Coordinates of C-alpha atoms in Angstrom, one line a residue:
Chain C
X18 CA 103.5 88.2 123.4
X19 CA 103.4 87.8 127.2
X20 CA 101.9 84.7 128.7
X21 CA 98.6 85.0 130.6
X22 CA 100.3 83.9 133.8
X23 CA 103.0 86.6 133.4
X24 CA 100.3 89.2 132.6
X25 CA 98.2 88.3 135.6
X26 CA 101.3 88.4 137.8
X27 CA 102.2 91.9 136.5
X28 CA 98.7 93.1 137.2
X29 CA 98.8 91.6 140.7
X30 CA 102.1 93.2 141.6
X31 CA 101.1 96.6 140.2
X32 CA 97.8 96.4 142.1
X33 CA 99.3 95.5 145.5
X34 CA 102.1 98.1 145.1
X35 CA 99.6 100.9 144.3
X36 CA 97.2 100.1 147.1
X37 CA 100.1 99.8 149.6
X38 CA 101.5 103.1 148.5
X39 CA 98.1 104.8 148.8
X40 CA 97.6 103.3 152.3
X41 CA 101.1 104.7 153.3
X42 CA 100.2 108.2 152.1
X43 CA 96.7 108.0 153.7
X44 CA 98.4 107.4 157.1
X45 CA 101.3 109.9 156.4
X46 CA 99.2 112.8 155.3
X47 CA 96.2 112.0 157.6
X48 CA 93.6 112.0 154.8
X49 CA 90.7 112.3 157.1
X50 CA 88.9 115.4 155.9
X51 CA 87.4 116.6 152.6
X52 CA 90.1 119.3 152.0
X53 CA 92.9 116.8 152.2
X54 CA 91.0 114.3 150.1
X55 CA 90.1 116.8 147.3
X56 CA 93.0 119.3 147.2
X57 CA 95.8 117.7 149.2
X58 CA 95.5 120.6 151.6
X59 CA 96.7 123.1 148.9
X60 CA 100.3 122.6 150.0
X61 CA 101.7 120.0 147.7
X62 CA 105.2 120.7 146.5
X63 CA 106.0 121.5 142.8
X64 CA 107.9 118.2 142.1
X65 CA 105.1 116.0 143.2
X66 CA 102.4 118.1 141.5
X67 CA 104.4 118.4 138.2
X68 CA 105.0 114.7 138.1
X69 CA 101.3 114.1 138.7
X70 CA 100.2 116.7 136.2
X71 CA 102.5 115.4 133.5
X72 CA 101.8 111.7 133.9
X73 CA 98.0 112.5 134.0
X74 CA 98.5 114.0 130.5
X75 CA 100.5 111.0 129.3
X76 CA 97.6 109.0 128.1
X77 CA 97.7 105.3 127.5
X78 CA 96.2 106.1 124.1
X79 CA 99.4 108.0 123.2
X80 CA 101.2 104.7 122.8
X81 CA 98.9 103.8 120.0
X82 CA 98.0 107.3 118.8
X83 CA 101.5 108.8 118.2
X84 CA 102.7 105.8 116.0
X85 CA 99.4 106.0 114.1
X86 CA 100.0 109.7 113.4
X87 CA 103.6 108.9 112.3
X88 CA 102.2 106.1 110.1
X89 CA 99.8 108.6 108.4
X90 CA 102.0 111.7 108.0
X91 CA 105.6 110.8 109.0
X92 CA 107.8 112.9 111.3
X93 CA 105.3 115.8 111.2
X94 CA 103.0 113.5 113.2
X95 CA 105.1 114.2 116.3
X96 CA 104.1 117.9 116.6
X97 CA 100.7 117.3 115.2
X98 CA 99.9 115.0 118.1
X99 CA 102.0 116.5 120.9
X100 CA 101.3 120.2 120.3
X101 CA 97.6 120.1 121.4
X102 CA 98.5 118.3 124.6
X103 CA 101.2 120.9 125.3
X104 CA 99.0 123.8 124.2
X105 CA 96.5 122.8 126.9
X106 CA 99.0 123.4 129.7
X107 CA 99.8 126.8 128.2
X108 CA 96.2 127.9 127.7
X109 CA 95.3 127.1 131.3
X110 CA 97.9 129.4 132.9
X111 CA 95.9 132.7 132.8
X112 CA 92.8 130.8 134.0
X113 CA 94.8 129.2 136.9
X114 CA 96.4 132.5 138.0
X115 CA 93.1 134.3 137.9
X116 CA 91.3 131.6 139.8
X117 CA 94.0 131.3 142.5
X118 CA 93.7 135.1 142.9
X119 CA 90.0 135.0 143.3
X120 CA 89.8 131.6 145.1
X121 CA 93.0 131.4 147.2
X122 CA 92.0 127.9 148.1
X123 CA 89.2 126.5 146.0
X124 CA 88.1 122.9 146.4
X125 CA 86.7 122.2 142.9
X126 CA 86.9 124.9 140.2
X127 CA 83.3 124.2 139.3
X128 CA 82.2 125.6 142.6
X129 CA 83.4 129.0 141.3
X130 CA 80.4 129.0 138.9
X131 CA 77.9 128.9 141.7
X132 CA 79.5 131.9 143.3
X133 CA 79.9 133.7 140.0
X134 CA 76.5 133.0 138.4
X135 CA 74.2 130.7 140.5
X136 CA 72.8 127.2 140.5
X137 CA 71.6 126.9 136.9
X138 CA 75.0 127.7 135.5
X139 CA 76.6 125.4 138.1
X140 CA 74.4 122.5 137.0
X141 CA 75.2 123.1 133.4
X142 CA 78.9 123.0 134.2
X143 CA 78.6 119.9 136.4
X144 CA 76.9 118.0 133.5
X145 CA 79.7 118.9 131.0
X146 CA 82.5 118.2 133.5
X147 CA 80.9 114.9 134.6
X148 CA 80.6 113.4 131.2
X149 CA 83.9 114.8 130.1
X150 CA 85.7 113.1 133.1
X151 CA 83.8 109.9 132.7
X152 CA 84.7 109.8 129.1
X153 CA 88.3 110.5 130.0
X154 CA 88.3 107.4 132.2
X155 CA 86.6 105.4 129.5
X156 CA 89.2 106.4 126.9
X157 CA 92.0 105.3 129.1
X158 CA 90.4 102.0 130.2
X159 CA 89.4 101.3 126.6
X160 CA 93.0 101.4 125.5
X161 CA 94.1 99.5 128.6
X162 CA 91.7 96.7 128.0
X163 CA 92.6 96.5 124.3
X164 CA 96.4 96.7 124.7
X165 CA 97.0 94.8 127.9
X166 CA 94.4 92.2 127.0
X167 CA 95.8 91.9 123.5
X168 CA 99.4 91.5 124.7
X169 CA 98.6 89.0 127.4
X170 CA 95.7 87.1 126.0
X171 CA 93.7 87.8 129.1
X172 CA 90.0 88.8 128.4
X173 CA 89.9 92.6 128.1
X174 CA 86.9 92.8 130.4
X175 CA 88.8 91.0 133.1
X176 CA 91.8 93.3 132.6
X177 CA 89.5 96.4 132.9
X178 CA 87.7 95.1 135.9
X179 CA 91.0 94.5 137.7
X180 CA 92.3 97.9 136.8
X181 CA 89.2 99.8 137.9
X182 CA 89.0 97.7 141.1
X183 CA 92.6 98.5 142.1
X184 CA 92.3 102.2 141.2
X185 CA 88.9 102.6 142.9
X186 CA 90.4 101.1 146.2
X187 CA 93.5 103.3 146.2
X188 CA 91.5 106.5 145.5
X189 CA 89.0 105.5 148.2
X190 CA 91.9 105.4 150.6
X191 CA 94.1 108.4 149.7
X192 CA 92.0 110.7 147.6
X193 CA 94.1 113.3 145.7
X194 CA 97.1 112.5 148.0
X195 CA 96.8 108.9 146.9
X196 CA 96.4 109.9 143.3
X197 CA 99.4 112.2 143.2
X198 CA 101.7 109.9 145.1
X199 CA 100.9 106.9 143.0
X200 CA 101.2 109.3 140.0
X201 CA 104.8 110.1 141.1
X202 CA 105.8 106.5 141.2
X203 CA 104.0 105.9 137.9
X204 CA 105.8 109.0 136.4
X205 CA 109.3 107.8 137.4
X206 CA 108.6 104.2 136.2
X207 CA 107.0 105.3 132.9
X208 CA 109.9 107.6 132.1
X209 CA 112.6 105.2 133.2
X210 CA 111.1 102.4 131.2
X211 CA 110.6 104.6 128.1
X212 CA 114.2 105.7 128.3
X213 CA 115.3 102.0 128.3
X214 CA 112.6 100.6 126.0
X215 CA 112.9 103.0 123.1
X216 CA 116.7 102.5 122.5
X217 CA 116.1 98.7 122.7
X218 CA 113.4 99.0 120.0
X219 CA 115.8 101.0 117.8
X220 CA 118.6 98.5 118.3
X221 CA 116.3 95.7 117.1
X222 CA 116.4 97.4 113.7
X223 CA 120.1 98.4 113.8
X224 CA 120.0 101.9 115.3
X225 CA 118.6 105.3 114.1
X226 CA 120.6 105.4 110.9
X227 CA 119.4 102.0 109.8
X228 CA 115.8 103.0 110.7
X229 CA 116.2 106.1 108.5
X230 CA 117.6 104.1 105.5
X231 CA 114.9 101.4 105.7
X232 CA 112.2 104.1 106.0
X233 CA 113.5 105.7 102.8
X234 CA 113.6 102.4 101.0
X235 CA 110.1 101.3 102.2
X236 CA 108.4 104.6 101.6
X237 CA 109.9 105.2 98.1
X238 CA 108.5 108.4 96.6
X239 CA 106.6 109.2 99.8
X240 CA 109.8 109.4 101.8
X241 CA 110.4 113.1 101.1
X242 CA 107.0 114.0 102.6
X243 CA 107.2 111.4 105.4
X244 CA 110.6 112.7 106.5
X245 CA 109.6 116.4 106.4
X246 CA 108.5 118.2 109.5
X247 CA 106.6 120.6 107.2
X248 CA 104.3 118.0 105.8
X249 CA 101.0 119.8 106.3
X250 CA 98.9 117.4 104.2
X251 CA 96.9 116.0 107.1
X252 CA 96.7 119.2 109.2
X253 CA 92.9 119.3 108.9
X254 CA 92.4 115.7 109.9
X255 CA 95.1 115.3 112.5
X256 CA 96.1 118.6 114.1
X257 CA 93.2 121.0 114.0
X258 CA 90.5 118.7 115.7
X259 CA 92.9 117.9 118.5
X260 CA 94.1 121.5 118.9
X261 CA 90.6 122.8 119.2
X262 CA 89.4 120.0 121.4
X263 CA 92.2 118.4 123.5
X264 CA 94.2 121.6 123.0
X265 CA 91.9 123.4 125.5
X266 CA 90.8 120.2 127.4
X267 CA 93.0 121.1 130.3
X268 CA 91.0 124.2 131.0
X269 CA 87.9 122.0 131.5
X270 CA 89.5 119.0 133.1
X271 CA 88.8 118.9 136.8
X272 CA 91.9 116.7 137.2
X273 CA 94.0 119.6 136.0
X274 CA 92.2 122.0 138.4
X275 CA 92.7 119.7 141.3
X276 CA 96.5 119.9 140.7
X277 CA 96.3 123.7 140.2
X278 CA 94.6 124.0 143.6
X279 CA 97.0 121.4 145.2
X280 CA 100.3 123.1 144.3
X281 CA 101.7 125.9 146.3
X282 CA 100.3 129.2 145.1
X283 CA 103.7 130.6 144.2
X284 CA 104.5 127.7 141.9
X285 CA 101.4 127.7 139.8
X286 CA 102.7 128.7 136.4
X287 CA 106.0 126.8 136.9
X288 CA 104.5 123.4 137.4
X289 CA 102.1 123.9 134.4
X290 CA 105.1 125.0 132.2
X291 CA 107.5 122.3 133.1
X292 CA 104.8 119.6 133.2
X293 CA 103.4 120.6 129.8
X294 CA 106.7 120.9 128.0
X295 CA 107.8 117.6 129.6
X296 CA 104.8 115.8 128.2
X297 CA 106.0 116.8 124.7
X298 CA 109.2 114.9 125.2
X299 CA 107.4 111.8 126.3
X300 CA 105.0 111.9 123.3
X301 CA 108.0 112.5 121.0
X302 CA 109.7 109.3 122.4
X303 CA 106.6 107.3 121.5
X304 CA 107.1 108.4 117.8
X305 CA 110.1 106.1 117.6
X306 CA 107.7 103.1 117.7
X307 CA 106.1 104.5 114.6
X308 CA 109.5 105.0 112.9
X309 CA 110.5 101.5 113.6
X310 CA 107.2 100.2 112.2
X311 CA 107.7 102.2 109.0
X312 CA 111.2 100.9 108.7
X313 CA 110.3 97.3 109.3
X314 CA 107.0 96.9 107.4
X315 CA 105.7 98.0 104.1
X316 CA 102.0 97.2 104.2
X317 CA 100.8 97.7 107.7
X318 CA 97.9 100.1 108.4
X319 CA 98.9 103.1 110.5
X320 CA 96.4 102.0 113.3
X321 CA 98.3 98.7 113.6
X322 CA 101.8 100.1 113.4
X323 CA 102.3 100.2 117.1
X324 CA 101.3 96.6 117.8
X325 CA 103.3 95.3 114.8
X326 CA 106.4 97.2 115.8
X327 CA 106.2 96.0 119.4
X328 CA 105.9 92.5 118.1
X329 CA 109.5 92.8 117.0
X330 CA 110.6 92.9 120.6
X331 CA 111.6 89.8 122.5
X332 CA 109.2 88.7 125.3
X333 CA 111.0 90.4 128.1
X334 CA 110.9 93.7 126.3
X335 CA 107.2 93.3 125.8
X336 CA 106.9 93.0 129.5
X337 CA 108.6 96.4 129.8
X338 CA 106.1 97.9 127.4
X339 CA 103.3 96.4 129.4
X340 CA 104.6 98.1 132.5
X341 CA 104.7 101.5 130.7
X342 CA 101.1 101.0 129.6
X343 CA 100.0 100.1 133.1
X344 CA 101.8 103.1 134.6
X345 CA 100.4 105.7 132.2
X346 CA 97.0 104.2 132.3
X347 CA 96.7 104.0 136.0
X348 CA 97.8 107.6 136.5
X349 CA 95.2 109.1 134.1
X350 CA 92.3 106.9 135.3
X351 CA 93.0 107.6 139.0
X352 CA 93.1 111.3 138.3
X353 CA 89.7 111.3 136.6
X354 CA 88.2 109.1 139.3
X355 CA 89.4 111.5 142.0
X356 CA 88.0 114.4 140.1
X357 CA 84.6 112.7 139.7
X358 CA 84.6 111.8 143.4
X359 CA 85.3 115.4 144.3
X360 CA 82.6 116.7 141.9
X361 CA 80.1 114.3 143.4
X362 CA 80.9 115.2 147.0
X363 CA 81.3 119.0 146.7
X364 CA 79.3 120.1 143.6
X365 CA 76.4 117.7 143.6
X366 CA 76.0 116.5 147.2
X367 CA 77.1 119.5 149.2
X368 CA 76.0 122.3 146.9
X369 CA 72.7 120.9 145.8
X370 CA 71.5 117.9 147.9
X371 CA 72.6 118.6 151.4
X372 CA 74.0 122.1 152.0
X373 CA 74.3 121.4 155.7
X374 CA 76.5 118.3 155.2
X375 CA 79.3 117.9 157.6
X376 CA 82.8 117.3 156.5
X377 CA 82.5 113.7 157.5
X378 CA 79.4 113.3 155.4
X379 CA 81.1 114.9 152.4
X380 CA 84.2 112.7 152.8
X381 CA 82.0 109.6 152.9
X382 CA 80.2 110.6 149.7
X383 CA 83.6 111.3 148.0
X384 CA 84.8 107.8 149.0
X385 CA 81.5 106.2 148.0
X386 CA 81.7 108.0 144.6
X387 CA 85.2 106.7 143.9
X388 CA 83.9 103.2 144.0
X389 CA 80.5 103.9 142.4
X390 CA 82.0 105.7 139.4
X391 CA 84.7 103.1 139.1
X392 CA 81.8 100.7 138.3
X393 CA 80.2 103.3 136.0
X394 CA 83.4 103.8 134.0
X395 CA 83.9 100.0 133.8
X396 CA 80.4 99.4 132.5
X397 CA 80.6 102.3 130.0
X398 CA 83.9 101.0 128.7
X399 CA 82.6 97.4 128.2
X400 CA 79.8 99.0 126.2
X401 CA 82.1 101.3 124.3
X402 CA 84.6 98.5 123.5
X403 CA 82.1 96.8 121.2
X404 CA 80.3 99.8 119.7
X405 CA 82.5 103.0 119.4
X406 CA 85.9 103.6 118.0
X407 CA 88.8 105.2 119.9
X408 CA 88.8 108.3 117.7
X409 CA 85.1 108.8 118.3
X410 CA 85.6 108.7 122.1
X411 CA 88.4 111.3 121.8
X412 CA 86.3 113.6 119.8
X413 CA 83.3 113.5 122.2
X414 CA 85.6 114.4 125.0
X415 CA 86.9 117.4 123.1
X416 CA 83.5 118.7 122.4
X417 CA 82.9 119.3 126.1
X418 CA 85.9 121.6 126.1
X419 CA 84.6 123.6 123.2
X420 CA 81.4 124.5 125.1
X421 CA 83.1 125.7 128.3
X422 CA 86.4 127.4 127.5
X423 CA 85.1 130.7 126.0
X424 CA 82.3 131.3 128.5
X425 CA 84.6 130.4 131.3
X426 CA 87.2 133.0 130.1
X427 CA 84.5 135.6 129.8
X428 CA 83.2 134.9 133.3
X429 CA 86.6 135.4 134.8
X430 CA 87.7 138.6 133.0
X431 CA 84.4 140.4 132.0
X432 CA 82.1 141.6 134.8
X433 CA 79.2 141.9 132.4
X434 CA 79.1 138.2 131.6
X435 CA 75.7 137.0 132.9
X436 CA 74.2 133.7 133.9
X437 CA 71.7 133.9 131.0
X438 CA 74.6 134.4 128.6
X439 CA 76.8 131.7 130.1
X440 CA 74.1 129.0 130.3
X441 CA 72.8 129.7 126.8
X442 CA 76.3 129.6 125.4
X443 CA 77.2 126.3 127.0
X444 CA 73.9 124.5 126.4
X445 CA 73.3 125.7 122.8
X446 CA 76.9 124.9 121.9
X447 CA 76.6 121.4 123.3
X448 CA 73.3 120.8 121.4
X449 CA 74.7 122.1 118.1
X450 CA 78.0 120.2 118.3
X451 CA 76.1 117.0 119.3
X452 CA 73.9 117.4 116.2
X453 CA 76.9 118.1 113.9
X454 CA 78.8 115.2 115.4
X455 CA 75.8 112.8 114.8
X456 CA 75.5 114.2 111.2
X457 CA 79.2 113.7 110.5
X458 CA 78.9 110.0 111.5
X459 CA 75.5 109.6 109.8
X460 CA 73.7 108.8 113.1
X461 CA 70.0 109.6 112.6
X462 CA 70.8 112.7 110.6
X463 CA 73.3 113.1 107.8
X464 CA 73.6 116.8 107.0
X465 CA 75.6 119.0 107.3
X466 CA 78.6 116.7 107.2
X467 CA 81.4 118.9 108.6
X468 CA 85.0 118.0 109.3
X469 CA 85.9 117.3 112.9
X470 CA 87.9 120.5 113.3
X471 CA 85.0 122.5 111.9
X472 CA 82.6 121.0 114.4
X473 CA 85.0 122.0 117.2
X474 CA 85.3 125.5 115.8
X475 CA 81.6 125.9 115.6
X476 CA 81.3 124.7 119.2
X477 CA 83.8 127.4 120.3
X478 CA 82.1 130.1 118.2
X479 CA 78.6 129.3 119.4
X480 CA 79.5 129.1 123.1
X481 CA 81.6 132.2 123.1
X482 CA 79.5 134.2 120.7
X483 CA 76.2 133.5 122.5
X484 CA 77.7 134.3 125.9
X485 CA 78.9 137.6 124.5
X486 CA 75.7 138.5 122.8
X487 CA 73.2 137.5 125.5
X488 CA 75.4 139.0 128.2
X489 CA 75.6 142.3 126.2
X490 CA 71.8 142.3 125.9
X491 CA 71.3 141.4 129.5
X492 CA 74.5 142.3 131.3
X493 CA 75.5 141.5 134.8
X494 CA 77.6 144.0 136.9
X495 CA 79.6 141.5 138.9
X496 CA 82.0 142.5 141.6
X497 CA 84.8 139.9 141.6
X498 CA 85.9 140.8 145.1
X499 CA 82.5 139.6 146.3
X500 CA 83.5 135.9 145.7
X501 CA 86.7 136.1 147.6
X502 CA 86.2 133.4 150.3
X503 CA 85.1 134.8 153.6
X504 CA 88.1 135.7 155.7
X505 CA 90.4 135.0 152.8
X506 CA 93.7 136.1 154.3
X507 CA 96.3 133.5 153.3
X508 CA 97.5 131.2 156.0
X509 CA 100.7 129.3 156.2
X510 CA 99.7 126.4 154.1
X511 CA 98.6 128.6 151.3
X512 CA 94.9 128.1 152.2
X513 CA 92.4 130.5 153.7
X514 CA 91.4 131.0 157.3
X515 CA 87.7 130.9 158.1
X516 CA 86.5 130.3 154.5
X517 CA 83.2 128.7 154.0
X518 CA 84.9 125.5 153.1
X519 CA 86.2 125.0 156.6
Chain E
X15 CA 113.3 116.1 103.7
X16 CA 115.5 115.8 106.7
X17 CA 118.9 114.2 106.4
X18 CA 119.9 111.0 108.2
X19 CA 122.1 113.0 110.6
X20 CA 119.2 115.3 111.5
X21 CA 116.9 112.3 112.0
X22 CA 119.3 110.6 114.3
X23 CA 120.0 113.8 116.1
X24 CA 116.3 114.4 116.6
X25 CA 115.9 111.0 118.4
X26 CA 118.9 111.6 120.5
X27 CA 117.5 115.1 121.4
X28 CA 114.2 113.6 122.4
X29 CA 115.9 111.0 124.6
X30 CA 118.1 113.7 126.3
X31 CA 115.1 116.0 126.9
X32 CA 113.0 113.2 128.4
X33 CA 115.9 112.2 130.7
X34 CA 116.4 115.9 131.7
X35 CA 112.7 116.4 132.4
X36 CA 112.6 113.2 134.5
X37 CA 115.7 114.2 136.4
X38 CA 114.5 117.7 137.2
X39 CA 111.2 116.5 138.6
X40 CA 112.8 113.8 140.7
X41 CA 115.3 116.3 141.9
X42 CA 112.5 118.6 143.0
X43 CA 110.7 115.8 144.8
X44 CA 113.9 114.7 146.6
X45 CA 114.8 118.2 147.7
X46 CA 111.2 119.4 148.5
X47 CA 109.3 116.3 149.6
X48 CA 105.5 116.0 149.7
X49 CA 104.3 119.2 151.1
X50 CA 105.4 122.7 152.2
X51 CA 104.5 122.5 155.8
X52 CA 108.0 123.1 157.1
X53 CA 108.8 125.9 154.6
X54 CA 105.6 127.8 155.3
X55 CA 106.1 127.5 159.1
X56 CA 109.5 129.0 158.7
X57 CA 108.9 131.6 155.9
X58 CA 105.3 132.6 156.6
X59 CA 102.3 132.8 154.2
X60 CA 102.5 131.6 150.7
X61 CA 101.5 134.4 148.3
X62 CA 100.4 134.0 144.7
X63 CA 103.4 134.0 142.4
X64 CA 104.8 137.4 141.5
X65 CA 105.0 138.9 138.0
X66 CA 108.6 137.8 137.5
X67 CA 107.8 134.2 138.1
X68 CA 104.9 134.4 135.5
X69 CA 107.1 136.1 133.0
X70 CA 109.8 133.5 133.5
X71 CA 107.3 130.8 132.7
X72 CA 106.0 132.6 129.7
X73 CA 109.6 133.1 128.5
X74 CA 110.0 129.3 128.7
X75 CA 106.9 128.8 126.6
X76 CA 108.1 131.3 124.0
X77 CA 111.4 129.5 123.8
X78 CA 109.7 126.2 123.5
X79 CA 107.4 127.3 120.7
X80 CA 110.3 128.9 118.9
X81 CA 112.2 125.6 119.0
X82 CA 109.2 123.8 117.6
X83 CA 108.9 126.3 114.7
X84 CA 112.6 126.1 114.1
X85 CA 112.4 122.3 114.1
X86 CA 109.6 122.4 111.5
X87 CA 111.7 124.8 109.3
X88 CA 115.0 123.0 109.6
X89 CA 113.4 119.6 109.3
X90 CA 111.2 120.5 106.3

């Protein structure tokens, strides 16, 4: 346990450091126009972007989630948890390469839909992305409030308010540059601390060998299944829902797309590959918390394994853990907040409300949105903290992905995909999965009660199937070359010259 | 059920992989910096990655998934 004073001091140091860093990058990179704010000018190097991408995918929830998986299914929980996150980076590669070919320098990927289909499809996409990104922020803040508040004794609402206040300010200053630069520092800090913190935790029990022996003793007959990588007993509950939801979440996440458009065009698949595989190693390291918990305790619920195991550490080590939590939490929330600010400025304000908006006006809206949505995420998290479970939040986020991935793929590679097909696929899929989700939790309706992975699968089938069927019945004949940005020859920074976004 | 040696080796492997990943990204950042302004001014326009770069990435993914499957088989 960390004292309230120490916890408040850590929060203050973290906040001042992140804001100062963002101010530095704001001055260094001259973040004074929308393109710099939203895409970092499309010229960020692969190291910076890979770090930012990876640490955005290192969710604060992983610190609780991975040990929980290990507590339920043993060592197999490592790949059951990590594989979906990694899969997301793999699946997004063909989308990314196709988009960067069509849109050499996009600002938000959602703008593609207005060019490909029109305003109705664009609005449908905006709604899905907006709630997905807000939920992404809520999920992170939810864990931050619970864990940091729990470890320090500070009221979780105060912790969340401080976190969102700091993140809102540094995004307001530096936009994507601010997000990626603070992400880099957070990435290095989180990795360094994990590399120190995990061995320390193991030594508290006596090393890996001792952890193994105590696990065998404590688990008794269950040890053979808990120490088998091929323990598939919980694959339907643990692996499949996340593979079908979070496994494709990267394709939908505007935070992912901002980094795709930010990196140099010739490094697109490399940063997704190294970043994605690197995330696996981090998640795998968190599994050690679960192993130590299984070795030290015999009657702790999987959901509490993480907190109980961390309780074994001396106070100073708990501070290390708190720092890891702050770093991974800040990196994810700031990415979603930047994405929402970009979506508000470009997709909602510029594309629908004020199509003549100047660059200055768009930038002002983006900065205003970064503060406005910081408040929205905070209020939503305060509400969620008392009424929804962490797993429910994760599931709802995944459902947004199930509605968009198939129709998005068809729109990119099939010229006959039409607006009617796309919109019907996305909207009907969302309605169907929302109904099935409500039924599975007994909210208002109670049948049919499907498993989570089945709901996800239905979402994918409905969205992709309807887009196919309706488009086949009423086909488009789209010329992809027509959406290449005006004057799209590539200039030295990887961007385009004379495009409409200039 | 995996042996004690395999369990300990797995944790050591995770630690090494994490350290290697972090070192690689930091090395890239130190050698490349924030942006590619200087490179592009010298070398000209940045084209979309070529086929060999994409195949190299896909090869890394194939190797990664092969290691995961091998790990499940060996650690069964």
